């Protein structure tokens, strides 16, 4: 378990001291975070580091998981897709199954905290089933710029009860939502197993364990098998790249417990990879292993993030932190992380040719990759480390408790 002082050598003493200062007015304050999975995806990743550090700073922070049936997660995945613009048939049965998980949770979970932070749409209805005695914040990690209107109207019924909504980027702000909206950028933990420094021996051990040879440059994408992350299009791009430079593609996507579509997307990608590229140059990994992700990112010559929608894109942050060149779609939060041509390449999501061109360019010129990676790492150090996120959360609590 890390404590704040462990981050001193990374972010400097000023940052650590200002965190302690902000926490002073919050001693004894109890905060509860609720989401719907303890692993897989960015939210679990953030809470895993943020909650212990809040406690270390002096706030009594707790983290609970909303339990749900398979039906529930099927529906909330549809909600997630519809919030990002998909169609949805919002039947009364879906609505009932959606709210039932919150109602059941409320029947045995007692909240006596001073502040409640609800993450993402799955536990959003909880607010309806508790006697509200404290500020409730809805922390939305999803791209809200173009939600399906029917679903948005329905969800607004719950959101309007909240004291504040937190979004991941300024452009997710909704003019049609009369609830105070605050931007807090997500962040990564530089000391977590996924991001900490690794020795060459450890990297080699993990790559071997998961069957990833290092005889050719590795191009990778670390993302859930999710249609919005477009792993099938990554295959198309790789097909163009390998005709010009010899390399290998690794798609690493563990299955989150709250994402029932992962298996189907994975099967589709596996079939396509087998028919398209016969040489064994595409490796698909579905294991959940943080050190593997770390080792893979550190061993990659280029990291891709070919998403068509992306709330923020912590995988990109992680890659940049490792000083790696990232070629990514100019969508959602990714645009806040990469300056095109300076700290990576930011491309129109539909332009597969341009993706291939940039990847080839970097593989052929490793110095270019190093230069981009260096700038990317500096940008993450300044803006997207967990200490900044902790500091933002302390500001939030100070404002709410005033
Ligand atoms: N991730 C992982 N293993 C995998 C695939 C993804 O640990 O096989 C992690 C990844 O390293 C990152 C998070 O899941 O920390 C994904 O967060 P992001 O914001 O990129 O996307 P989300 O899944 O939240 O849409």
PDB file of C-alpha atoms in Angstrom, residues 32-38 43 47 63-68 72-73 75-77 79-80 83 97-106 108-109 111 116-130 136-142 154-155 158-159 161-162 258:
ATOM      1  CA  UNK A  32     -18.455   6.781   0.013  1.00  0.00           C
ATOM      2  CA  UNK A  33     -17.734   5.873  -3.628  1.00  0.00           C
ATOM      3  CA  UNK A  34     -20.053   3.425  -5.385  1.00  0.00           C
ATOM      4  CA  UNK A  35     -19.505   1.827  -8.799  1.00  0.00           C
ATOM      5  CA  UNK A  36     -20.298  -1.554 -10.330  1.00  0.00           C
ATOM      6  CA  UNK A  37     -17.029  -3.429 -10.798  1.00  0.00           C
ATOM      7  CA  UNK A  38     -13.869  -3.842  -8.773  1.00  0.00           C
ATOM      8  CA  UNK A  43     -13.133   3.506 -13.047  1.00  0.00           C
ATOM      9  CA  UNK A  47     -10.729   3.984  -7.313  1.00  0.00           C
ATOM     10  CA  UNK A  63     -15.636   2.122  -1.820  1.00  0.00           C
ATOM     11  CA  UNK A  64     -18.605  -0.201  -2.410  1.00  0.00           C
ATOM     12  CA  UNK A  65     -19.679  -2.201  -5.438  1.00  0.00           C
ATOM     13  CA  UNK A  66     -23.265  -2.338  -6.673  1.00  0.00           C
ATOM     14  CA  UNK A  67     -24.097  -5.956  -7.415  1.00  0.00           C
ATOM     15  CA  UNK A  68     -26.101  -6.826 -10.493  1.00  0.00           C
ATOM     16  CA  UNK A  72     -28.755  -5.880 -15.269  1.00  0.00           C
ATOM     17  CA  UNK A  73     -25.300  -5.700 -16.861  1.00  0.00           C
ATOM     18  CA  UNK A  75     -29.050  -3.467 -19.865  1.00  0.00           C
ATOM     19  CA  UNK A  76     -26.441  -1.120 -18.425  1.00  0.00           C
ATOM     20  CA  UNK A  77     -24.091  -2.003 -21.301  1.00  0.00           C
ATOM     21  CA  UNK A  79     -27.248   2.219 -21.660  1.00  0.00           C
ATOM     22  CA  UNK A  80     -23.509   2.794 -21.931  1.00  0.00           C
ATOM     23  CA  UNK A  83     -25.132   7.285 -23.932  1.00  0.00           C
ATOM     24  CA  UNK A  97     -34.457  -4.226 -14.064  1.00  0.00           C
ATOM     25  CA  UNK A  98     -32.207  -1.190 -14.079  1.00  0.00           C
ATOM     26  CA  UNK A  99     -33.686   0.395 -10.962  1.00  0.00           C
ATOM     27  CA  UNK A 100     -34.153  -2.929  -9.163  1.00  0.00           C
ATOM     28  CA  UNK A 101     -30.393  -3.348  -8.613  1.00  0.00           C
ATOM     29  CA  UNK A 102     -30.297   0.007  -6.828  1.00  0.00           C
ATOM     30  CA  UNK A 103     -33.431  -0.731  -4.823  1.00  0.00           C
ATOM     31  CA  UNK A 104     -32.010  -4.076  -3.642  1.00  0.00           C
ATOM     32  CA  UNK A 105     -28.666  -2.501  -2.742  1.00  0.00           C
ATOM     33  CA  UNK A 106     -30.427   0.187  -0.736  1.00  0.00           C
ATOM     34  CA  UNK A 108     -29.049  -3.680   2.935  1.00  0.00           C
ATOM     35  CA  UNK A 109     -26.462  -0.942   2.479  1.00  0.00           C
ATOM     36  CA  UNK A 111     -25.101   5.200   4.069  1.00  0.00           C
ATOM     37  CA  UNK A 116     -21.776  10.164  -1.686  1.00  0.00           C
ATOM     38  CA  UNK A 117     -19.986   9.799  -5.045  1.00  0.00           C
ATOM     39  CA  UNK A 118     -21.765   7.593  -7.585  1.00  0.00           C
ATOM     40  CA  UNK A 119     -19.702   6.472 -10.572  1.00  0.00           C
ATOM     41  CA  UNK A 120     -21.255   6.027 -14.022  1.00  0.00           C
ATOM     42  CA  UNK A 121     -24.832   5.070 -14.975  1.00  0.00           C
ATOM     43  CA  UNK A 122     -25.083   1.643 -13.306  1.00  0.00           C
ATOM     44  CA  UNK A 123     -25.666   2.881  -9.714  1.00  0.00           C
ATOM     45  CA  UNK A 124     -27.194   6.229 -10.770  1.00  0.00           C
ATOM     46  CA  UNK A 125     -30.746   5.413  -9.499  1.00  0.00           C
ATOM     47  CA  UNK A 126     -29.481   4.731  -5.947  1.00  0.00           C
ATOM     48  CA  UNK A 127     -30.261   8.326  -5.005  1.00  0.00           C
ATOM     49  CA  UNK A 128     -33.949   7.551  -5.354  1.00  0.00           C
ATOM     50  CA  UNK A 129     -33.845   4.768  -2.768  1.00  0.00           C
ATOM     51  CA  UNK A 130     -31.984   6.478   0.082  1.00  0.00           C
ATOM     52  CA  UNK A 136     -24.627  13.360  -3.715  1.00  0.00           C
ATOM     53  CA  UNK A 137     -22.314  13.676  -6.707  1.00  0.00           C
ATOM     54  CA  UNK A 138     -22.699  11.800  -9.978  1.00  0.00           C
ATOM     55  CA  UNK A 139     -19.247  11.171 -11.423  1.00  0.00           C
ATOM     56  CA  UNK A 140     -19.775  10.375 -15.107  1.00  0.00           C
ATOM     57  CA  UNK A 141     -16.770   8.810 -16.856  1.00  0.00           C
ATOM     58  CA  UNK A 142     -18.593   8.413 -20.191  1.00  0.00           C
ATOM     59  CA  UNK A 154     -34.946   9.013 -18.689  1.00  0.00           C
ATOM     60  CA  UNK A 155     -31.604   9.235 -16.881  1.00  0.00           C
ATOM     61  CA  UNK A 158     -32.275  10.622 -11.597  1.00  0.00           C
ATOM     62  CA  UNK A 159     -29.484  13.095 -12.376  1.00  0.00           C
ATOM     63  CA  UNK A 161     -31.721  14.836  -7.840  1.00  0.00           C
ATOM     64  CA  UNK A 162     -27.916  15.151  -7.599  1.00  0.00           C
ATOM     65  CA  UNK A 258     -19.816  -5.194 -15.975  1.00  0.00           C
TER      66      UNK A 258
END
